[in-house]
mmCIF file of C-alpha atoms in Angstrom:
data_model
loop_
_atom_site.group_PDB
_atom_site.id
_atom_site.type_symbol
_atom_site.label_atom_id
_atom_site.label_comp_id
_atom_site.label_asym_id
_atom_site.label_seq_id
_atom_site.Cartn_x
_atom_site.Cartn_y
_atom_site.Cartn_z
ATOM 1 C CA UNK I 100 97.762 102.487 85.643
ATOM 2 C CA UNK I 101 96.243 105.296 87.788
ATOM 3 C CA UNK I 102 95.651 104.460 91.432
ATOM 4 C CA UNK I 103 92.498 106.008 92.866
ATOM 5 C CA UNK I 104 91.637 106.713 96.508
ATOM 6 C CA UNK I 105 87.961 107.051 97.462
ATOM 7 C CA UNK I 106 86.755 108.405 100.812
ATOM 8 C CA UNK I 107 83.180 107.655 101.836
ATOM 9 C CA UNK I 108 81.283 109.190 104.762
ATOM 10 C CA UNK I 109 77.692 109.236 105.840
ATOM 11 C CA UNK I 110 76.063 112.487 104.721
ATOM 12 C CA UNK I 111 76.439 115.254 107.240
ATOM 13 C CA UNK I 112 72.764 115.237 108.212
ATOM 14 C CA UNK I 113 72.841 111.477 108.970
ATOM 15 C CA UNK I 114 73.740 110.340 112.496
ATOM 16 C CA UNK I 115 77.114 108.565 112.567
ATOM 17 C CA UNK I 116 77.085 106.298 115.649
ATOM 18 C CA UNK I 117 80.646 105.059 115.038
ATOM 19 C CA UNK I 118 81.946 108.624 114.865
ATOM 20 C CA UNK I 119 80.004 109.473 118.012
ATOM 21 C CA UNK I 120 81.493 106.463 119.829
ATOM 22 C CA UNK I 121 85.048 107.475 118.875
ATOM 23 C CA UNK I 122 84.383 111.075 119.913
ATOM 24 C CA UNK I 123 83.077 109.988 123.301
ATOM 25 C CA UNK I 124 85.976 107.607 123.908
ATOM 26 C CA UNK I 125 88.762 110.085 123.159
ATOM 27 C CA UNK I 126 88.630 112.267 126.312
ATOM 28 C CA UNK I 127 88.981 109.190 128.522
ATOM 29 C CA UNK I 128 92.140 108.304 126.633
ATOM 30 C CA UNK I 129 93.672 111.738 127.181
ATOM 31 C CA UNK I 130 92.658 113.388 123.904
ATOM 32 C CA UNK I 131 90.508 116.354 124.907
ATOM 33 C CA UNK I 132 88.591 118.616 122.568
ATOM 34 C CA UNK I 133 88.460 116.476 119.441
ATOM 35 C CA UNK I 134 85.129 117.126 117.755
ATOM 36 C CA UNK I 135 83.047 116.522 114.634
ATOM 37 C CA UNK I 136 84.319 112.946 114.314
ATOM 38 C CA UNK I 137 83.008 111.053 111.297
ATOM 39 C CA UNK I 138 84.001 107.481 110.437
ATOM 40 C CA UNK I 139 83.605 105.988 106.990
ATOM 41 C CA UNK I 140 85.324 103.909 104.326
ATOM 42 C CA UNK I 141 88.570 104.379 102.465
ATOM 43 C CA UNK I 142 89.162 102.440 99.244
ATOM 44 C CA UNK I 143 92.160 102.337 96.941
ATOM 45 C CA UNK I 144 92.356 100.563 93.577
ATOM 46 C CA UNK I 145 93.906 100.714 90.144
ATOM 47 C CA UNK I 146 91.841 101.475 87.067
ATOM 48 C CA UNK I 147 93.050 100.624 83.545
ATOM 49 C CA UNK I 148 91.905 103.895 81.911
ATOM 50 C CA UNK I 149 92.930 107.560 82.032
ATOM 51 C CA UNK I 150 91.562 111.074 81.659
ATOM 52 C CA UNK I 151 87.831 111.526 81.064
ATOM 53 C CA UNK I 152 87.305 107.770 80.847
ATOM 54 C CA UNK I 153 88.827 107.428 84.327
ATOM 55 C CA UNK I 154 86.498 110.075 85.746
ATOM 56 C CA UNK I 155 83.487 108.447 84.146
ATOM 57 C CA UNK I 156 84.476 104.937 85.332
ATOM 58 C CA UNK I 157 85.211 105.975 88.919
ATOM 59 C CA UNK I 158 82.046 108.059 89.226
ATOM 60 C CA UNK I 159 79.972 105.145 87.926
ATOM 61 C CA UNK I 160 81.648 102.692 90.320
ATOM 62 C CA UNK I 161 81.207 105.034 93.297
ATOM 63 C CA UNK I 162 77.593 105.956 92.607
ATOM 64 C CA UNK I 163 76.539 102.496 91.433
ATOM 65 C CA UNK I 164 78.299 100.078 93.736
ATOM 66 C CA UNK I 165 80.866 101.383 96.216
ATOM 67 C CA UNK I 166 78.584 103.815 98.032
ATOM 68 C CA UNK I 167 74.926 104.223 98.887
ATOM 69 C CA UNK I 168 74.143 107.660 97.427
ATOM 70 C CA UNK I 169 70.997 107.963 99.530
ATOM 71 C CA UNK I 170 72.906 108.189 102.797
ATOM 72 C CA UNK I 171 76.585 108.472 101.848
ATOM 73 C CA UNK I 172 78.733 111.000 100.048
ATOM 74 C CA UNK I 173 82.200 110.446 98.621
ATOM 75 C CA UNK I 174 85.252 112.168 97.257
ATOM 76 C CA UNK I 175 87.960 110.598 95.101
ATOM 77 C CA UNK I 176 91.400 111.529 93.820
ATOM 78 C CA UNK I 177 94.241 110.005 91.862
ATOM 79 C CA UNK I 178 97.180 109.238 94.158
ATOM 80 C CA UNK I 179 100.800 108.304 93.564
ATOM 81 C CA UNK I 180 102.659 105.482 95.268
ATOM 82 C CA UNK I 181 103.845 107.674 98.143
ATOM 83 C CA UNK I 182 100.280 108.714 98.983
ATOM 84 C CA UNK I 183 98.997 105.160 99.479
ATOM 85 C CA UNK I 184 97.688 104.681 103.001
ATOM 86 C CA UNK I 185 99.646 101.404 103.038
ATOM 87 C CA UNK I 186 102.844 102.906 101.563
ATOM 88 C CA UNK P 412 90.316 124.475 114.307
ATOM 89 C CA UNK P 413 92.190 122.197 111.846
ATOM 90 C CA UNK P 414 90.173 119.358 110.323
ATOM 91 C CA UNK P 415 92.159 116.160 109.871
ATOM 92 C CA UNK P 416 91.460 113.252 107.497
ATOM 93 C CA UNK P 417 92.952 109.850 108.352
ATOM 94 C CA UNK P 418 93.044 106.918 105.904
ATOM 95 C CA UNK P 419 93.629 103.454 107.328
ATOM 96 C CA UNK P 420 94.363 100.271 105.366
ATOM 97 C CA UNK P 421 95.557 96.832 106.275
ATOM 98 C CA UNK P 422 99.293 96.572 105.668
ATOM 99 C CA UNK P 423 100.137 95.513 102.143
ATOM 100 C CA UNK P 424 101.340 92.061 103.191
ATOM 101 C CA UNK P 425 98.074 91.326 105.059
ATOM 102 C CA UNK P 426 95.214 89.685 103.150
ATOM 103 C CA UNK P 427 92.294 92.077 102.716
ATOM 104 C CA UNK P 428 89.172 89.923 102.219
ATOM 105 C CA UNK P 429 86.889 92.929 101.802
ATOM 106 C CA UNK P 430 89.111 94.352 99.047
ATOM 107 C CA UNK P 431 89.230 90.942 97.400
ATOM 108 C CA UNK P 432 85.428 90.680 97.504
ATOM 109 C CA UNK P 433 85.016 94.090 95.873
ATOM 110 C CA UNK P 434 87.621 93.239 93.227
ATOM 111 C CA UNK P 435 85.854 89.995 92.373
ATOM 112 C CA UNK P 436 82.422 91.636 92.200
ATOM 113 C CA UNK P 437 83.414 94.471 89.845
ATOM 114 C CA UNK P 438 83.726 92.556 86.523
ATOM 115 C CA UNK P 439 80.211 91.154 86.941
ATOM 116 C CA UNK P 440 78.948 94.720 87.278
ATOM 117 C CA UNK P 441 80.641 95.851 84.092
ATOM 118 C CA UNK P 442 83.848 97.279 85.536
ATOM 119 C CA UNK P 443 86.651 95.257 83.982
ATOM 120 C CA UNK P 444 90.302 95.453 84.886
ATOM 121 C CA UNK P 445 90.118 97.139 88.284
ATOM 122 C CA UNK P 446 92.896 95.691 90.430
ATOM 123 C CA UNK P 447 94.777 96.009 93.701
ATOM 124 C CA UNK P 448 91.600 96.882 95.596
ATOM 125 C CA UNK P 449 92.074 97.628 99.288
ATOM 126 C CA UNK P 450 89.278 98.632 101.643
ATOM 127 C CA UNK P 451 89.841 100.380 104.954
ATOM 128 C CA UNK P 452 88.655 103.205 107.176
ATOM 129 C CA UNK P 453 88.368 106.920 106.595
ATOM 130 C CA UNK P 454 88.061 109.244 109.597
ATOM 131 C CA UNK P 455 87.657 112.995 109.768
ATOM 132 C CA UNK P 456 87.717 115.124 112.920
ATOM 133 C CA UNK P 457 88.661 118.507 114.306
ATOM 134 C CA UNK P 458 91.564 118.932 116.684
ATOM 135 C CA UNK P 459 91.939 122.008 118.901
ATOM 136 C CA UNK P 460 95.715 122.453 118.385
ATOM 137 C CA UNK P 461 98.014 123.490 115.530
ATOM 138 C CA UNK P 462 101.505 122.980 114.145
ATOM 139 C CA UNK P 463 103.816 120.530 115.921
ATOM 140 C CA UNK P 464 101.260 119.937 118.662
ATOM 141 C CA UNK P 465 98.760 118.867 116.010
ATOM 142 C CA UNK P 466 101.202 116.401 114.476
ATOM 143 C CA UNK P 467 102.040 114.956 117.868
ATOM 144 C CA UNK P 468 98.375 114.666 118.891
ATOM 145 C CA UNK P 469 97.213 113.056 115.646
ATOM 146 C CA UNK P 470 100.126 110.594 115.540
ATOM 147 C CA UNK P 471 99.415 109.569 119.132
ATOM 148 C CA UNK P 472 95.695 109.128 118.424
ATOM 149 C CA UNK P 473 96.357 107.116 115.269
ATOM 150 C CA UNK P 474 99.010 104.843 116.726
ATOM 151 C CA UNK P 475 97.364 104.468 120.139
ATOM 152 C CA UNK P 476 93.670 104.187 119.446
ATOM 153 C CA UNK P 477 92.389 104.703 115.899
ATOM 154 C CA UNK P 478 94.478 101.990 114.231
ATOM 155 C CA UNK P 479 96.072 98.687 115.084
ATOM 156 C CA UNK P 480 99.732 99.300 114.181
ATOM 157 C CA UNK P 481 100.448 95.570 114.076
ATOM 158 C CA UNK P 482 98.274 94.989 111.013
ATOM 159 C CA UNK P 483 97.245 98.442 109.774
ATOM 160 C CA UNK P 484 99.035 101.453 108.344
ATOM 161 C CA UNK P 485 97.667 104.964 108.038
ATOM 162 C CA UNK P 486 98.221 108.329 106.440
ATOM 163 C CA UNK P 487 96.758 111.646 107.576
ATOM 164 C CA UNK P 488 96.464 115.171 106.257
ATOM 165 C CA UNK P 489 94.883 118.484 107.183
ATOM 166 C CA UNK P 490 91.932 119.228 104.912
ATOM 167 C CA UNK P 491 89.830 122.288 104.247
ATOM 168 C CA UNK P 492 86.049 122.426 104.134
ATOM 169 C CA UNK P 493 85.900 121.700 100.396
ATOM 170 C CA UNK P 494 87.944 118.511 100.825
ATOM 171 C CA UNK P 495 85.558 116.894 103.317
ATOM 172 C CA UNK P 496 84.212 113.613 102.002
ATOM 173 C CA UNK P 497 80.789 114.814 103.169
ATOM 174 C CA UNK P 498 81.143 118.327 101.721
#
C-alpha cells in the first residue's frame, strides 16, 4: 500500500507568525543567518490505491479536507519506509 | 543559500491523537481505507552554510530547538525552489 507524505505551508504571501517566531528565536540560540522560515504541517498516511487513482484520491483529500486552499498550499509525494519522518 | 525542509513526527510508539482524528474523519468524507495517519510539523528555511557545516548546523537546530527528541523524530533534506511546499 503506497505511503504518502504531504507538506502543507501557508501561501507565500500570507504572514506566518510561527515561522517568524522561530526565525527571531534562532540567533539567540546561536544559529545566525537562518532566514525565510516557514512552519506548517507534515502528514503521512497509507492509501489503498495506486497510479492515477492514487493521485486523484490524494489531491481530493488535500484540497477538500487536509488543507485550506484559500490560504495554504501543499506538495505530496510517495515515500518508502526509509523516508518516513518517524523511520 | 541552501533551502532545507524538515519533517517532524511523533515517534512511532507515541500515540498521535491528531493523526487518529484525521484517520477517523476520512471515511465519513468518502475516503475509505486510509490508514497509519500521522500528523506533524513541516518547516522550511534557508541556511547560510553548505556541505558538512550545513549538516552540522541543521542537525543541531533540529535536535536542540526545532524538535523534542524524547518524543519526536525528524528527517531533513535540501530542496530546490520547485520543491517548496509553497511553490
